[in-house]
C-alpha cells in the first residue's frame, strides 16, 4: 500500500485558504493521475507536465508517452490559448490528435492552470505533480452523441461554455464543480446581489480583467 502525502495544506499561505477550495484541489490531484476517458494516467500527468513547463517558459521537449500534436496542444493552450485556431485544431486532428482526446486534454490543462494560477497569486510554491496510476482509459462516448456545429470541438447540446467539454462528461463535471468554488455556480451567476467574500460587481471586475489579459474572445 502507498502512503498518500497530505497535499494542499498551504502552510506558507499569507492568508487562510477555504477548506472547500483546498478539498477541490485535492480531488483534482486524485483524478489527474488516474486513467481518464481517452488518456492513461501516465499520459494525463505528462500533459500536465507539458502545460506547466510551457507556462513557465521552459522547453517541454518531447514525451514518449504523448503524440507530438498533443504536446504542441498542451503547451500552446497553457502558454498562449488565444493563439489556438480552428485550422490549428484541424491540423492536430490530421496529425493524429482525435477530437475527443483533445477535449480531455483541454480539461487536464484547464485544471492544472487553475491550481497553478492560484499558487502564483498567493506567492506560494506549486504542488508537485502526483505519480500516475495504472489502468486503461474507459473510452466512454457521451450520450446523446457529441457533434461539431458552430464550436471547434464536438459538444452535446448547443455550443456554449457550460457544454464546452461535454464530449468528455467526466471533464465537464469536474470543471463545473471547480467553477462553482473558484467563481460562481451557474445558478449563482443569475444572482446580481450574491456575496462570496467579494460583492458581485467586485467579482465581475476581477473576471473581466482576467478575461482581457487572457484574450478571451467568447
mmCIF file of N, CA and C in Angstrom, residues 76-187:
data_model
loop_
_atom_site.group_PDB
_atom_site.id
_atom_site.type_symbol
_atom_site.label_atom_id
_atom_site.label_comp_id
_atom_site.label_asym_id
_atom_site.label_seq_id
_atom_site.Cartn_x
_atom_site.Cartn_y
_atom_site.Cartn_z
ATOM 1 N N UNK A 76 0.642 25.006 -26.052
ATOM 2 C CA UNK A 76 0.061 26.238 -26.565
ATOM 3 C C UNK A 76 -1.159 26.664 -25.759
ATOM 4 N N UNK A 77 -1.992 25.711 -25.354
ATOM 5 C CA UNK A 77 -3.163 26.043 -24.546
ATOM 6 C C UNK A 77 -2.765 26.638 -23.201
ATOM 7 N N UNK A 78 -1.652 26.192 -22.667
ATOM 8 C CA UNK A 78 -1.187 26.718 -21.391
ATOM 9 C C UNK A 78 -0.544 28.085 -21.541
ATOM 10 N N UNK A 79 0.264 28.253 -22.604
ATOM 11 C CA UNK A 79 1.072 29.458 -22.756
ATOM 12 C C UNK A 79 0.340 30.574 -23.493
ATOM 13 N N UNK A 80 -0.326 30.233 -24.608
ATOM 14 C CA UNK A 80 -0.982 31.231 -25.451
ATOM 15 C C UNK A 80 -2.327 30.693 -25.966
ATOM 16 N N UNK A 81 -3.300 30.514 -25.091
ATOM 17 C CA UNK A 81 -4.566 29.913 -25.525
ATOM 18 C C UNK A 81 -5.280 30.699 -26.616
ATOM 19 N N UNK A 82 -5.111 32.025 -26.638
ATOM 20 C CA UNK A 82 -5.799 32.831 -27.645
ATOM 21 C C UNK A 82 -5.247 32.606 -29.047
ATOM 22 N N UNK A 83 -4.093 31.963 -29.158
ATOM 23 C CA UNK A 83 -3.496 31.726 -30.474
ATOM 24 C C UNK A 83 -4.004 30.445 -31.129
ATOM 25 N N UNK A 84 -4.781 29.659 -30.395
ATOM 26 C CA UNK A 84 -5.341 28.426 -30.964
ATOM 27 C C UNK A 84 -6.479 28.786 -31.921
ATOM 28 N N UNK A 85 -6.446 28.220 -33.109
ATOM 29 C CA UNK A 85 -7.453 28.498 -34.125
ATOM 30 C C UNK A 85 -8.135 27.203 -34.571
ATOM 31 N N UNK A 86 -9.241 27.359 -35.281
ATOM 32 C CA UNK A 86 -9.931 26.192 -35.822
ATOM 33 C C UNK A 86 -9.021 25.414 -36.785
ATOM 34 N N UNK A 87 -8.276 26.144 -37.611
ATOM 35 C CA UNK A 87 -7.369 25.487 -38.560
ATOM 36 C C UNK A 87 -6.281 24.701 -37.834
ATOM 37 N N UNK A 88 -5.790 25.245 -36.739
ATOM 38 C CA UNK A 88 -4.755 24.559 -35.980
ATOM 39 C C UNK A 88 -5.300 23.275 -35.356
ATOM 40 N N UNK A 89 -6.508 23.352 -34.817
ATOM 41 C CA UNK A 89 -7.139 22.157 -34.248
ATOM 42 C C UNK A 89 -7.343 21.102 -35.331
ATOM 43 N N UNK A 90 -7.750 21.530 -36.520
ATOM 44 C CA UNK A 90 -7.924 20.594 -37.638
ATOM 45 C C UNK A 90 -6.593 19.950 -38.016
ATOM 46 N N UNK A 91 -5.528 20.737 -37.987
ATOM 47 C CA UNK A 91 -4.213 20.189 -38.318
ATOM 48 C C UNK A 91 -3.780 19.159 -37.287
ATOM 49 N N UNK A 92 -4.004 19.463 -36.004
ATOM 50 C CA UNK A 92 -3.663 18.491 -34.967
ATOM 51 C C UNK A 92 -4.450 17.200 -35.161
ATOM 52 N N UNK A 93 -5.715 17.331 -35.586
ATOM 53 C CA UNK A 93 -6.525 16.138 -35.819
ATOM 54 C C UNK A 93 -5.946 15.302 -36.957
ATOM 55 N N UNK A 94 -5.539 15.952 -38.035
ATOM 56 C CA UNK A 94 -4.922 15.238 -39.161
ATOM 57 C C UNK A 94 -3.641 14.537 -38.705
ATOM 58 N N UNK A 95 -2.922 15.165 -37.777
ATOM 59 C CA UNK A 95 -1.665 14.600 -37.287
ATOM 60 C C UNK A 95 -1.875 13.512 -36.238
ATOM 61 N N UNK A 96 -3.147 13.254 -35.886
ATOM 62 C CA UNK A 96 -3.426 12.123 -35.009
ATOM 63 C C UNK A 96 -4.035 12.436 -33.661
ATOM 64 N N UNK A 97 -4.372 13.708 -33.408
ATOM 65 C CA UNK A 97 -4.998 14.066 -32.130
ATOM 66 C C UNK A 97 -6.514 14.027 -32.297
ATOM 67 N N UNK A 98 -7.108 12.930 -31.900
ATOM 68 C CA UNK A 98 -8.551 12.724 -32.009
ATOM 69 C C UNK A 98 -9.312 13.826 -31.257
ATOM 70 N N UNK A 99 -10.454 14.299 -31.782
ATOM 71 C CA UNK A 99 -11.197 15.388 -31.124
ATOM 72 C C UNK A 99 -11.576 15.100 -29.672
ATOM 73 N N UNK A 100 -11.930 13.851 -29.373
ATOM 74 C CA UNK A 100 -12.307 13.523 -28.002
ATOM 75 C C UNK A 100 -11.098 13.553 -27.071
ATOM 76 N N UNK A 101 -9.966 13.106 -27.572
ATOM 77 C CA UNK A 101 -8.740 13.179 -26.779
ATOM 78 C C UNK A 101 -8.330 14.642 -26.584
ATOM 79 N N UNK A 102 -8.587 15.460 -27.596
ATOM 80 C CA UNK A 102 -8.276 16.880 -27.477
ATOM 81 C C UNK A 102 -9.131 17.540 -26.401
ATOM 82 N N UNK A 103 -10.412 17.186 -26.336
ATOM 83 C CA UNK A 103 -11.299 17.756 -25.315
ATOM 84 C C UNK A 103 -10.821 17.369 -23.922
ATOM 85 N N UNK A 104 -10.436 16.105 -23.736
ATOM 86 C CA UNK A 104 -9.915 15.709 -22.423
ATOM 87 C C UNK A 104 -8.618 16.444 -22.118
ATOM 88 N N UNK A 105 -7.792 16.639 -23.129
ATOM 89 C CA UNK A 105 -6.556 17.410 -22.966
ATOM 90 C C UNK A 105 -6.863 18.823 -22.468
ATOM 91 N N UNK A 106 -7.884 19.458 -23.035
ATOM 92 C CA UNK A 106 -8.295 20.791 -22.569
ATOM 93 C C UNK A 106 -8.654 20.742 -21.090
ATOM 94 N N UNK A 107 -9.370 19.692 -20.695
ATOM 95 C CA UNK A 107 -9.739 19.554 -19.291
ATOM 96 C C UNK A 107 -8.534 19.462 -18.381
ATOM 97 N N UNK A 108 -7.558 18.643 -18.759
ATOM 98 C CA UNK A 108 -6.352 18.487 -17.949
ATOM 99 C C UNK A 108 -5.607 19.820 -17.831
ATOM 100 N N UNK A 109 -5.412 20.499 -18.963
ATOM 101 C CA UNK A 109 -4.685 21.772 -18.957
ATOM 102 C C UNK A 109 -5.458 22.820 -18.149
ATOM 103 N N UNK A 110 -6.775 22.847 -18.289
ATOM 104 C CA UNK A 110 -7.585 23.815 -17.547
ATOM 105 C C UNK A 110 -7.446 23.616 -16.043
ATOM 106 N N UNK A 111 -7.482 22.373 -15.610
ATOM 107 C CA UNK A 111 -7.387 22.091 -14.182
ATOM 108 C C UNK A 111 -6.022 22.481 -13.628
ATOM 109 N N UNK A 112 -4.951 22.099 -14.302
ATOM 110 C CA UNK A 112 -3.621 22.436 -13.796
ATOM 111 C C UNK A 112 -3.406 23.941 -13.824
ATOM 112 N N UNK A 113 -4.014 24.622 -14.786
ATOM 113 C CA UNK A 113 -3.889 26.081 -14.872
ATOM 114 C C UNK A 113 -4.555 26.758 -13.683
ATOM 115 N N UNK A 114 -5.743 26.296 -13.313
ATOM 116 C CA UNK A 114 -6.443 26.876 -12.163
ATOM 117 C C UNK A 114 -5.625 26.699 -10.889
ATOM 118 N N UNK A 115 -5.141 25.494 -10.666
ATOM 119 C CA UNK A 115 -4.389 25.208 -9.439
ATOM 120 C C UNK A 115 -3.094 26.015 -9.395
ATOM 121 N N UNK A 116 -2.349 26.005 -10.491
ATOM 122 C CA UNK A 116 -1.064 26.712 -10.501
ATOM 123 C C UNK A 116 -1.237 28.227 -10.428
ATOM 124 N N UNK A 117 -2.273 28.750 -11.086
ATOM 125 C CA UNK A 117 -2.518 30.189 -11.028
ATOM 126 C C UNK A 117 -2.847 30.633 -9.606
ATOM 127 N N UNK A 118 -3.611 29.814 -8.904
ATOM 128 C CA UNK A 118 -3.912 30.118 -7.508
ATOM 129 C C UNK A 118 -2.633 30.206 -6.689
ATOM 130 N N UNK A 119 -1.737 29.263 -6.889
ATOM 131 C CA UNK A 119 -0.486 29.255 -6.127
ATOM 132 C C UNK A 119 0.371 30.478 -6.458
ATOM 133 N N UNK A 120 0.432 30.836 -7.737
ATOM 134 C CA UNK A 120 1.213 32.016 -8.108
ATOM 135 C C UNK A 120 0.622 33.283 -7.480
ATOM 136 N N UNK A 121 -0.712 33.378 -7.499
ATOM 137 C CA UNK A 121 -1.370 34.553 -6.931
ATOM 138 C C UNK A 121 -1.119 34.670 -5.432
ATOM 139 N N UNK A 122 -1.002 33.525 -4.759
ATOM 140 C CA UNK A 122 -0.775 33.527 -3.318
ATOM 141 C C UNK A 122 0.705 33.631 -2.968
ATOM 142 N N UNK A 123 1.574 33.537 -3.984
ATOM 143 C CA UNK A 123 3.002 33.626 -3.731
ATOM 144 C C UNK A 123 3.569 32.408 -3.046
ATOM 145 N N UNK A 124 2.991 31.235 -3.305
ATOM 146 C CA UNK A 124 3.466 30.004 -2.669
ATOM 147 C C UNK A 124 3.889 28.994 -3.733
ATOM 148 N N UNK A 125 4.702 28.049 -3.329
ATOM 149 C CA UNK A 125 5.266 27.071 -4.266
ATOM 150 C C UNK A 125 4.189 26.156 -4.833
ATOM 151 N N UNK A 126 4.400 25.746 -6.075
ATOM 152 C CA UNK A 126 3.471 24.825 -6.715
ATOM 153 C C UNK A 126 3.521 23.457 -6.046
ATOM 154 N N UNK A 127 2.396 22.798 -6.085
ATOM 155 C CA UNK A 127 2.318 21.436 -5.562
ATOM 156 C C UNK A 127 2.970 20.484 -6.567
ATOM 157 N N UNK A 128 3.867 19.589 -6.129
ATOM 158 C CA UNK A 128 4.438 18.605 -7.058
ATOM 159 C C UNK A 128 3.332 17.748 -7.687
ATOM 160 N N UNK A 129 3.516 17.404 -8.944
ATOM 161 C CA UNK A 129 2.515 16.598 -9.625
ATOM 162 C C UNK A 129 2.482 15.188 -9.035
ATOM 163 N N UNK A 130 1.299 14.572 -9.009
ATOM 164 C CA UNK A 130 1.181 13.231 -8.425
ATOM 165 C C UNK A 130 1.759 12.149 -9.330
ATOM 166 N N UNK A 131 2.007 10.991 -8.748
ATOM 167 C CA UNK A 131 2.502 9.842 -9.508
ATOM 168 C C UNK A 131 1.351 9.187 -10.274
ATOM 169 N N UNK A 132 1.561 8.821 -11.547
ATOM 170 C CA UNK A 132 0.490 8.197 -12.338
ATOM 171 C C UNK A 132 0.031 6.866 -11.735
ATOM 172 N N UNK A 133 -1.229 6.546 -11.978
ATOM 173 C CA UNK A 133 -1.777 5.259 -11.562
ATOM 174 C C UNK A 133 -2.051 4.412 -12.800
ATOM 175 N N UNK A 134 -1.952 3.119 -12.631
ATOM 176 C CA UNK A 134 -2.122 2.204 -13.744
ATOM 177 C C UNK A 134 -3.596 2.037 -14.099
ATOM 178 N N UNK A 135 -3.831 1.539 -15.314
ATOM 179 C CA UNK A 135 -5.195 1.285 -15.765
ATOM 180 C C UNK A 135 -5.413 1.792 -17.171
ATOM 181 N N UNK A 136 -6.488 1.324 -17.786
ATOM 182 C CA UNK A 136 -6.803 1.705 -19.155
ATOM 183 C C UNK A 136 -7.902 2.765 -19.180
ATOM 184 N N UNK A 137 -7.863 3.684 -20.142
ATOM 185 C CA UNK A 137 -8.948 4.667 -20.293
ATOM 186 C C UNK A 137 -10.278 3.971 -20.543
ATOM 187 N N UNK A 138 -11.355 4.597 -20.093
ATOM 188 C CA UNK A 138 -12.683 3.979 -20.234
ATOM 189 C C UNK A 138 -13.204 4.018 -21.662
ATOM 190 N N UNK A 139 -12.788 5.029 -22.450
ATOM 191 C CA UNK A 139 -13.244 5.227 -23.829
ATOM 192 C C UNK A 139 -14.776 5.290 -23.917
ATOM 193 N N UNK A 140 -15.380 5.923 -22.932
ATOM 194 C CA UNK A 140 -16.839 6.057 -22.883
ATOM 195 C C UNK A 140 -17.289 7.232 -23.746
ATOM 196 N N UNK A 141 -18.165 6.955 -24.695
ATOM 197 C CA UNK A 141 -18.708 8.009 -25.547
ATOM 198 C C UNK A 141 -19.879 8.690 -24.848
ATOM 199 N N UNK A 142 -20.073 9.991 -25.068
ATOM 200 C CA UNK A 142 -21.195 10.689 -24.424
ATOM 201 C C UNK A 142 -22.526 10.252 -25.009
ATOM 202 N N UNK A 143 -23.540 10.369 -24.194
ATOM 203 C CA UNK A 143 -24.902 10.024 -24.632
ATOM 204 C C UNK A 143 -25.834 11.137 -24.192
ATOM 205 N N UNK A 144 -26.524 11.837 -25.121
ATOM 206 C CA UNK A 144 -26.506 11.638 -26.582
ATOM 207 C C UNK A 144 -25.150 11.996 -27.191
ATOM 208 N N UNK A 145 -24.930 11.621 -28.442
ATOM 209 C CA UNK A 145 -23.629 11.849 -29.075
ATOM 210 C C UNK A 145 -23.279 13.332 -29.182
ATOM 211 N N UNK A 146 -21.991 13.609 -29.163
ATOM 212 C CA UNK A 146 -21.498 14.973 -29.345
ATOM 213 C C UNK A 146 -21.318 15.247 -30.834
ATOM 214 N N UNK A 147 -21.569 16.474 -31.236
ATOM 215 C CA UNK A 147 -21.413 16.854 -32.641
ATOM 216 C C UNK A 147 -20.691 18.203 -32.725
ATOM 217 N N UNK A 148 -20.095 18.464 -33.871
ATOM 218 C CA UNK A 148 -19.452 19.749 -34.122
ATOM 219 C C UNK A 148 -20.423 20.631 -34.897
ATOM 220 N N UNK A 149 -20.769 21.779 -34.328
ATOM 221 C CA UNK A 149 -21.659 22.730 -35.013
ATOM 222 C C UNK A 149 -20.893 24.048 -35.192
ATOM 223 N N UNK A 150 -21.224 25.053 -34.398
ATOM 224 C CA UNK A 150 -20.518 26.331 -34.502
ATOM 225 C C UNK A 150 -19.204 26.338 -33.723
ATOM 226 N N UNK A 151 -19.071 25.426 -32.778
ATOM 227 C CA UNK A 151 -17.852 25.371 -31.969
ATOM 228 C C UNK A 151 -16.755 24.616 -32.720
ATOM 229 N N UNK A 152 -15.565 24.584 -32.135
ATOM 230 C CA UNK A 152 -14.422 23.945 -32.789
ATOM 231 C C UNK A 152 -14.217 22.503 -32.338
ATOM 232 N N UNK A 153 -14.961 22.090 -31.333
ATOM 233 C CA UNK A 153 -14.852 20.718 -30.829
ATOM 234 C C UNK A 153 -16.260 20.136 -30.719
ATOM 235 N N UNK A 154 -16.384 18.804 -30.681
ATOM 236 C CA UNK A 154 -17.714 18.213 -30.520
ATOM 237 C C UNK A 154 -18.307 18.529 -29.156
ATOM 238 N N UNK A 155 -19.596 18.822 -29.124
ATOM 239 C CA UNK A 155 -20.299 19.117 -27.885
ATOM 240 C C UNK A 155 -21.658 18.439 -27.890
ATOM 241 N N UNK A 156 -22.176 18.195 -26.709
ATOM 242 C CA UNK A 156 -23.533 17.681 -26.554
ATOM 243 C C UNK A 156 -24.431 18.873 -26.270
ATOM 244 N N UNK A 157 -25.380 19.132 -27.162
ATOM 245 C CA UNK A 157 -26.253 20.288 -26.983
ATOM 246 C C UNK A 157 -25.688 21.516 -27.667
ATOM 247 N N UNK A 158 -26.244 22.683 -27.351
ATOM 248 C CA UNK A 158 -25.818 23.921 -28.013
ATOM 249 C C UNK A 158 -24.383 24.273 -27.647
ATOM 250 N N UNK A 159 -23.650 24.957 -28.542
ATOM 251 C CA UNK A 159 -22.250 25.305 -28.275
ATOM 252 C C UNK A 159 -22.139 26.498 -27.327
ATOM 253 N N UNK A 160 -22.062 26.220 -26.040
ATOM 254 C CA UNK A 160 -21.939 27.255 -25.022
ATOM 255 C C UNK A 160 -20.838 26.859 -24.041
ATOM 256 N N UNK A 161 -20.464 27.765 -23.170
ATOM 257 C CA UNK A 161 -19.447 27.452 -22.164
ATOM 258 C C UNK A 161 -19.858 26.264 -21.284
ATOM 259 N N UNK A 162 -21.115 26.190 -20.803
ATOM 260 C CA UNK A 162 -21.478 25.037 -19.975
ATOM 261 C C UNK A 162 -21.376 23.689 -20.690
ATOM 262 N N UNK A 163 -21.358 23.683 -22.030
ATOM 263 C CA UNK A 163 -21.250 22.408 -22.753
ATOM 264 C C UNK A 163 -19.882 22.237 -23.414
ATOM 265 N N UNK A 164 -18.930 23.112 -23.080
ATOM 266 C CA UNK A 164 -17.658 23.149 -23.806
ATOM 267 C C UNK A 164 -16.881 21.840 -23.752
ATOM 268 N N UNK A 165 -16.944 21.119 -22.634
ATOM 269 C CA UNK A 165 -16.218 19.855 -22.511
ATOM 270 C C UNK A 165 -17.166 18.664 -22.445
ATOM 271 N N UNK A 166 -18.388 18.844 -22.905
ATOM 272 C CA UNK A 166 -19.418 17.806 -22.759
ATOM 273 C C UNK A 166 -19.145 16.541 -23.559
ATOM 274 N N UNK A 167 -18.207 16.589 -24.502
ATOM 275 C CA UNK A 167 -17.847 15.372 -25.241
ATOM 276 C C UNK A 167 -17.131 14.375 -24.330
ATOM 277 N N UNK A 168 -16.588 14.877 -23.225
ATOM 278 C CA UNK A 168 -15.948 14.021 -22.214
ATOM 279 C C UNK A 168 -16.591 14.383 -20.874
ATOM 280 N N UNK A 169 -17.729 13.769 -20.539
ATOM 281 C CA UNK A 169 -18.536 14.183 -19.384
ATOM 282 C C UNK A 169 -17.759 14.295 -18.072
ATOM 283 N N UNK A 170 -16.804 13.405 -17.810
ATOM 284 C CA UNK A 170 -16.068 13.476 -16.555
ATOM 285 C C UNK A 170 -15.294 14.797 -16.432
ATOM 286 N N UNK A 171 -14.734 15.259 -17.536
ATOM 287 C CA UNK A 171 -14.011 16.528 -17.508
ATOM 288 C C UNK A 171 -14.969 17.704 -17.321
ATOM 289 N N UNK A 172 -16.139 17.637 -17.967
ATOM 290 C CA UNK A 172 -17.119 18.700 -17.846
ATOM 291 C C UNK A 172 -17.631 18.802 -16.410
ATOM 292 N N UNK A 173 -17.937 17.656 -15.804
ATOM 293 C CA UNK A 173 -18.461 17.656 -14.439
ATOM 294 C C UNK A 173 -17.417 18.169 -13.449
ATOM 295 N N UNK A 174 -16.168 17.775 -13.643
ATOM 296 C CA UNK A 174 -15.112 18.216 -12.747
ATOM 297 C C UNK A 174 -14.869 19.719 -12.877
ATOM 298 N N UNK A 175 -14.877 20.215 -14.113
ATOM 299 C CA UNK A 175 -14.647 21.642 -14.318
ATOM 300 C C UNK A 175 -15.816 22.473 -13.773
ATOM 301 N N UNK A 176 -17.037 21.962 -13.898
ATOM 302 C CA UNK A 176 -18.201 22.661 -13.352
ATOM 303 C C UNK A 176 -18.087 22.799 -11.837
ATOM 304 N N UNK A 177 -17.661 21.715 -11.178
ATOM 305 C CA UNK A 177 -17.525 21.751 -9.719
ATOM 306 C C UNK A 177 -16.470 22.771 -9.304
ATOM 307 N N UNK A 178 -15.362 22.812 -10.023
ATOM 308 C CA UNK A 178 -14.300 23.759 -9.705
ATOM 309 C C UNK A 178 -14.739 25.190 -10.012
ATOM 310 N N UNK A 179 -15.482 25.359 -11.096
ATOM 311 C CA UNK A 179 -16.005 26.667 -11.492
ATOM 312 C C UNK A 179 -16.852 27.266 -10.377
ATOM 313 N N UNK A 180 -17.689 26.450 -9.781
ATOM 314 C CA UNK A 180 -18.568 26.926 -8.719
ATOM 315 C C UNK A 180 -17.816 27.356 -7.473
ATOM 316 N N UNK A 181 -16.707 26.695 -7.171
ATOM 317 C CA UNK A 181 -15.932 27.031 -5.985
ATOM 318 C C UNK A 181 -15.001 28.219 -6.211
ATOM 319 N N UNK A 182 -14.392 28.272 -7.379
ATOM 320 C CA UNK A 182 -13.426 29.332 -7.659
ATOM 321 C C UNK A 182 -14.096 30.625 -8.107
ATOM 322 N N UNK A 183 -15.338 30.503 -8.596
ATOM 323 C CA UNK A 183 -16.065 31.689 -9.076
ATOM 324 C C UNK A 183 -17.506 31.608 -8.599
ATOM 325 N N UNK A 184 -18.394 31.153 -9.453
ATOM 326 C CA UNK A 184 -19.813 31.011 -9.127
ATOM 327 C C UNK A 184 -20.367 29.770 -9.820
ATOM 328 N N UNK A 185 -21.355 29.137 -9.194
ATOM 329 C CA UNK A 185 -22.081 28.098 -9.910
ATOM 330 C C UNK A 185 -22.950 28.773 -10.971
ATOM 331 N N UNK A 186 -23.455 27.997 -11.914
ATOM 332 C CA UNK A 186 -24.302 28.586 -12.948
ATOM 333 C C UNK A 186 -25.574 29.176 -12.338
ATOM 334 N N UNK A 187 -26.096 28.574 -11.299
ATOM 335 C CA UNK A 187 -27.275 29.135 -10.636
ATOM 336 C C UNK A 187 -26.932 30.444 -9.947
#
